[in-house]
Every structure is written in structure tokens, then in C-alpha cells.
PDB file of C-alpha atoms in Angstrom:
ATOM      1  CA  UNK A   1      11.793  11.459  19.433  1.00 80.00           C
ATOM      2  CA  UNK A   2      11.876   7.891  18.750  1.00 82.00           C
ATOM      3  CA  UNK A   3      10.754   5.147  16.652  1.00 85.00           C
ATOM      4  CA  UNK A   4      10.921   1.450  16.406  1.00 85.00           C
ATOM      5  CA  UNK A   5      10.073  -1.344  14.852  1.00 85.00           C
ATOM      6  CA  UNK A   6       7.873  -3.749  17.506  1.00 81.00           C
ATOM      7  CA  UNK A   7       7.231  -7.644  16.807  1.00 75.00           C
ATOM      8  CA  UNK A   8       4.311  -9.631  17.769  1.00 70.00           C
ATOM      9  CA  UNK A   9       4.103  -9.930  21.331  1.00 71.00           C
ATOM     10  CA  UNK A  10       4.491 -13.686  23.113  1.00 68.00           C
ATOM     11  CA  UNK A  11       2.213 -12.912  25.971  1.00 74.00           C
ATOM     12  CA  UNK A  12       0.592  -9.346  27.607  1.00 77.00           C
ATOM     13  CA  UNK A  13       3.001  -7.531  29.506  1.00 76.00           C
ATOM     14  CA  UNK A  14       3.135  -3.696  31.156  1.00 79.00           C
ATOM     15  CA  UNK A  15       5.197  -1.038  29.148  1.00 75.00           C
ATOM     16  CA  UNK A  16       6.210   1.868  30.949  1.00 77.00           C
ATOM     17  CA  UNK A  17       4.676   5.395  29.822  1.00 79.00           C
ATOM     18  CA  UNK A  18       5.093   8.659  30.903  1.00 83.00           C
ATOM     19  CA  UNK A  19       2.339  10.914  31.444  1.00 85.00           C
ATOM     20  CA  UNK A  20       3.595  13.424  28.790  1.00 86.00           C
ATOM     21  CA  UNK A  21       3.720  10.400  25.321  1.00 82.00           C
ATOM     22  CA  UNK A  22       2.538  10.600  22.052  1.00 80.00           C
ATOM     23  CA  UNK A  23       2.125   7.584  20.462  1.00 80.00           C
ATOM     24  CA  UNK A  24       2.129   7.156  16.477  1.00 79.00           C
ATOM     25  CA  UNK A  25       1.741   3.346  15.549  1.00 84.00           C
ATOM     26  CA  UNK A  26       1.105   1.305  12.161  1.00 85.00           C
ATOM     27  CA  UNK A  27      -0.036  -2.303  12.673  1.00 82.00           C
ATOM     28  CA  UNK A  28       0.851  -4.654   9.893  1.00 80.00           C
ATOM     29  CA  UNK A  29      -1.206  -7.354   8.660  1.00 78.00           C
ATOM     30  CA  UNK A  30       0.386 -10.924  10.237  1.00 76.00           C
ATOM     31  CA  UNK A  31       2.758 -12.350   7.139  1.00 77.00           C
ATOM     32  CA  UNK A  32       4.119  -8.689   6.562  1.00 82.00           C
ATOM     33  CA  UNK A  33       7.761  -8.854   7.574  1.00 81.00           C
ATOM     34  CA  UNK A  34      10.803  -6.754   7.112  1.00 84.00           C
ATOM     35  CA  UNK A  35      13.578  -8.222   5.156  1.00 81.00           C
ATOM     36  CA  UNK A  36      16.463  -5.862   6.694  1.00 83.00           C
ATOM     37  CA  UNK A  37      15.408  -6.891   9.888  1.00 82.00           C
ATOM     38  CA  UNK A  38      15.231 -10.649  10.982  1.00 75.00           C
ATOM     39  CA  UNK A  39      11.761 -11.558  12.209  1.00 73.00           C
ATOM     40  CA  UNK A  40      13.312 -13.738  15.166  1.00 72.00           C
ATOM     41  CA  UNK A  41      14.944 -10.489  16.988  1.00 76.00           C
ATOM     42  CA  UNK A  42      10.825  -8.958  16.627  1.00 77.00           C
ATOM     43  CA  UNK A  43       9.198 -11.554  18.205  1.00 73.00           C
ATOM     44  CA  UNK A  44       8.572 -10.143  22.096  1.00 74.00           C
ATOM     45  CA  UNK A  45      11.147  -7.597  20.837  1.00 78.00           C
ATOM     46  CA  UNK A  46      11.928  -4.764  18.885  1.00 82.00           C
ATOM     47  CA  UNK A  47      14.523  -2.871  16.366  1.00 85.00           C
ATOM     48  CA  UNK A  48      14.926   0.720  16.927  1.00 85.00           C
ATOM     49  CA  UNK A  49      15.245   2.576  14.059  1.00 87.00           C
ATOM     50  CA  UNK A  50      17.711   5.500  14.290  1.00 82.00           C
ATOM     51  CA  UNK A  51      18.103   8.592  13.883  1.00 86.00           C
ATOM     52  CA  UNK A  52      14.871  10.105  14.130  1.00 89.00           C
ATOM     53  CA  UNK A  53      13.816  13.830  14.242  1.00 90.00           C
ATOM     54  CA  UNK A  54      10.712  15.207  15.053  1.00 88.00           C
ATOM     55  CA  UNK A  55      10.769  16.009  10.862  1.00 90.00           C
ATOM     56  CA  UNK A  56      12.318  12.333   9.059  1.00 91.00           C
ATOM     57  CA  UNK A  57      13.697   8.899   9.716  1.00 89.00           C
ATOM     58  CA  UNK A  58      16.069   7.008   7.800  1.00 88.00           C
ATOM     59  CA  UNK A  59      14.600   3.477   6.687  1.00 87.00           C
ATOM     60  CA  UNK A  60      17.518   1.613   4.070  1.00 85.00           C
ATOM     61  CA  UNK A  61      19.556   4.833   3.407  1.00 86.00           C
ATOM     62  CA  UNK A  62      17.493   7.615   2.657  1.00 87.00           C
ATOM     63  CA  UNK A  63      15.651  10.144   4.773  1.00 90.00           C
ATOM     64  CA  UNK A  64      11.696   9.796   4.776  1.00 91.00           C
ATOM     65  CA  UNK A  65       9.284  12.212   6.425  1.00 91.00           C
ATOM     66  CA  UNK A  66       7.935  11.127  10.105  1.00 90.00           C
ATOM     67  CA  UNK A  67       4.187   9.270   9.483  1.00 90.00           C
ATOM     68  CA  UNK A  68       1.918  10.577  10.625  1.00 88.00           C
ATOM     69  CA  UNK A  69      -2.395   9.748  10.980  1.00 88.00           C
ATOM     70  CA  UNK A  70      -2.971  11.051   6.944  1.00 92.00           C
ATOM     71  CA  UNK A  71      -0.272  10.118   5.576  1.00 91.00           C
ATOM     72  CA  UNK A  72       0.393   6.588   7.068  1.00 91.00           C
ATOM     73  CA  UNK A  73      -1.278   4.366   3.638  1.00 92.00           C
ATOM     74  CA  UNK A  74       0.690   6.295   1.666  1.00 94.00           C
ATOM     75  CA  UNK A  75       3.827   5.905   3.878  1.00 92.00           C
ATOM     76  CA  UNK A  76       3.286   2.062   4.333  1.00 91.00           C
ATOM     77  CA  UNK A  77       2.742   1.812   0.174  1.00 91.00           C
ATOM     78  CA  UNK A  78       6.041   3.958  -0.305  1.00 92.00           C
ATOM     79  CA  UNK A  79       7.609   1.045   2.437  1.00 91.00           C
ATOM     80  CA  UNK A  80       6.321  -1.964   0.374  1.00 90.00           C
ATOM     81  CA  UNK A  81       7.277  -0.204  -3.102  1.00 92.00           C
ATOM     82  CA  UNK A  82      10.786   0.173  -1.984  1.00 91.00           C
ATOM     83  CA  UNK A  83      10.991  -3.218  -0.571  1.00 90.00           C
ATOM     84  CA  UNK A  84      11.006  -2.427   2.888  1.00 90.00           C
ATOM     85  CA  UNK A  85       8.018  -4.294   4.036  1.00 89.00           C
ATOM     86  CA  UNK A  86       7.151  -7.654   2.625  1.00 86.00           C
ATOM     87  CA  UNK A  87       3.696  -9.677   2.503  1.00 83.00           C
ATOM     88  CA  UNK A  88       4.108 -13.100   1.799  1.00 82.00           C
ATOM     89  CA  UNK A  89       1.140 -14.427   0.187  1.00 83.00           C
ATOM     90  CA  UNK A  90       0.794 -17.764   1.687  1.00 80.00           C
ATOM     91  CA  UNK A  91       0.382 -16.515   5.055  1.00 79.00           C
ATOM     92  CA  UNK A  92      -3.080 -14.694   4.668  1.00 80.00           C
ATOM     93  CA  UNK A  93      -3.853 -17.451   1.887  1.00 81.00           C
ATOM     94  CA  UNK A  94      -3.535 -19.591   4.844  1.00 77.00           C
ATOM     95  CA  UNK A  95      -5.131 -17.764   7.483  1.00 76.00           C
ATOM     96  CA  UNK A  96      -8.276 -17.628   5.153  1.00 79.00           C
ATOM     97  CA  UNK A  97      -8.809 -20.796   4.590  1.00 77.00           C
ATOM     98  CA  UNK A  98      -6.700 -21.548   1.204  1.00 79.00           C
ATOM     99  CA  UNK A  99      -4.811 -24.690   0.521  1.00 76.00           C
ATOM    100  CA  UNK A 100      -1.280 -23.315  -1.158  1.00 77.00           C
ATOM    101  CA  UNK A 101       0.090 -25.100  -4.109  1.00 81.00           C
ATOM    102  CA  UNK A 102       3.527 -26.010  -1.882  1.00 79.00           C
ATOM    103  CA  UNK A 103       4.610 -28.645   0.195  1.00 79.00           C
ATOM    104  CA  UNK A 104       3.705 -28.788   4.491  1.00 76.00           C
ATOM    105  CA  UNK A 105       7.279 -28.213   5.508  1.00 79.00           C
ATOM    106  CA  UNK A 106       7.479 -25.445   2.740  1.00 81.00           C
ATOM    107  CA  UNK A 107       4.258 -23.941   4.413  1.00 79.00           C
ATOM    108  CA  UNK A 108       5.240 -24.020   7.648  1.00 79.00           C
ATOM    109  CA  UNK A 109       8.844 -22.693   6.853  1.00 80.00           C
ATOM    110  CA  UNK A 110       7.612 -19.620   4.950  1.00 80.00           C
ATOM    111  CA  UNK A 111       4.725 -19.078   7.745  1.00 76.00           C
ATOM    112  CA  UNK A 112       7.377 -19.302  10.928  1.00 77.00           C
ATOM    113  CA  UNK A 113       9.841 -17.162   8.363  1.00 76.00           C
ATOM    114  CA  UNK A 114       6.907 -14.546   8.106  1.00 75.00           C
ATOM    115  CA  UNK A 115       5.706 -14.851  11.553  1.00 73.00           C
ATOM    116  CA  UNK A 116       8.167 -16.037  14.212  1.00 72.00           C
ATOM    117  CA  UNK A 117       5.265 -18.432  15.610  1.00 66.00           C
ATOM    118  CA  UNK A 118       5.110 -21.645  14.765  1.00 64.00           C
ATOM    119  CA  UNK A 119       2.331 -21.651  17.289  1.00 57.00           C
ATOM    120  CA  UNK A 120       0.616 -19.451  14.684  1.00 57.00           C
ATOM    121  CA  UNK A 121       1.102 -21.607  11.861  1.00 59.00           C
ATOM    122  CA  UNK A 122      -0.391 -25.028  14.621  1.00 61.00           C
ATOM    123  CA  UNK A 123      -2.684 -22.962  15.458  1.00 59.00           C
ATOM    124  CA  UNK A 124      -4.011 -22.046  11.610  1.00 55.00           C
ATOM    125  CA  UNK A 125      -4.061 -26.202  10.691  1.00 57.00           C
ATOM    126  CA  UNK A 126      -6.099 -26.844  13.087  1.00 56.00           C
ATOM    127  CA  UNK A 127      -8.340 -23.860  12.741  1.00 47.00           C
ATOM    128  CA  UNK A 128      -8.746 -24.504   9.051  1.00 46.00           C
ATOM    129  CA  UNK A 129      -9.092 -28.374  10.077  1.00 50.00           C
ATOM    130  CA  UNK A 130      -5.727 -29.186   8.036  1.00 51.00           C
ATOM    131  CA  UNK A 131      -3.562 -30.733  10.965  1.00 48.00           C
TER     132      UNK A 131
END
């Protein structure tokens, strides 16, 4: 049993999986982040997290029961409660359209700080015609 924490990927690549896997997943929203776990070291990357059983993980020093398909809302709300996932707000404010009360470097810091692009962030000016 494993799990892990997986970043946004820089380009398609292959993974290796054996005939035999089950696969349990979450996808986050782009802007969540996790504050124990720098978002540099994601990007193209991962962070274990250890010791799993097939019953609990530990996320920031307790023991939590192993998601699973009906209980994975109420496992990411539980993560965001205890302040183990983070949404920054100006990220999806961007992304939508919105022009954020803060400065350009301030945007672009907290969007790479969120993200780990800052091809993203280039990539949402210019979408949103604000290059």
C-alpha cells in the first residue's frame, strides 16, 4: 500500500503499472497547494506520504482513515479544515477572468507560489488579455 502526493506534470510521460494496481486519486483544483510540502519538489514530482496501511495514513501527526470513492469530499474538507490543503483565492480569481486588488509582481508571486508554473500564470495574462 502506498500513497503520495503527485504535482502537476511538465510534459506527458509513461508511468509504469502492473497488471494487478488499484488506483485511488483526488485531483485538486490548480491554486490548491500544500503548505507542509513545498510546491517546487511537486512540480514533475511527488512526496510520498508514509506510513500507509491498507486501513489509515498519517497526514501532520495524526492517523486518518484511507479515502476512498464516498468518502473523498468529506476527506478533502477534513484536509482543508485542518490546514492541510490550501486554496489561494487569487489563483482561480485569476483563471476566471478577475482583476485582483494586488500588485503584478504580487500576482505572479502568489500564482508561481500556488502553482510552480510561471508558464501558467503567462499563460493566464494573455488568456484573459492582461499581458
Amino acid at each position: 500500500m502506498q500513497a503520495a502526493v503527485l504535482g502537476a506534470e511538465a510534459k506527458a510521460s509513461i508511468a509504469p503499472v502492473p497488471g494487478d494496481a488499484v488506483f485511488f486519486g483526488i485531483s485538486h483544483a490548480l491554486g490548491t497547494s500544500m503548505p507542509d510540502i513545498p510546491v517546487s519538489r511537486l512540480v514533475g514530482g511527488n512526496a510520498a506520504i508514509p506510513d500507509v496501511t491498507r486501513r489509515s495514513l498519517w497526514l501532520k501527526g495524526s492517523a486518518w482513515h484511507v479515502p476512498h470513492y464516498d468518502n473523498a469530499e468529506a476527506f478533502v474538507r477534513r484536509m482543508v479544515r485542518e490546514g492541510i490543503v490550501d486554496v489561494d483565492p487569487v489563483v482561480p480569481a485569476v483563471l476566471g477572468g478577475a482583476c485582483p486588488d494586488v500588485s503584478g509582481r504580487t500576482l505572479q508571486r502568489r500564482f508561481v507560489a500556488a502553482t510552480g508554473h510561471r508558464q501558467d500564470f503567462e499563460s493566464a495574462l494573455s488568456f484573459h488579455g492582461r499581458s
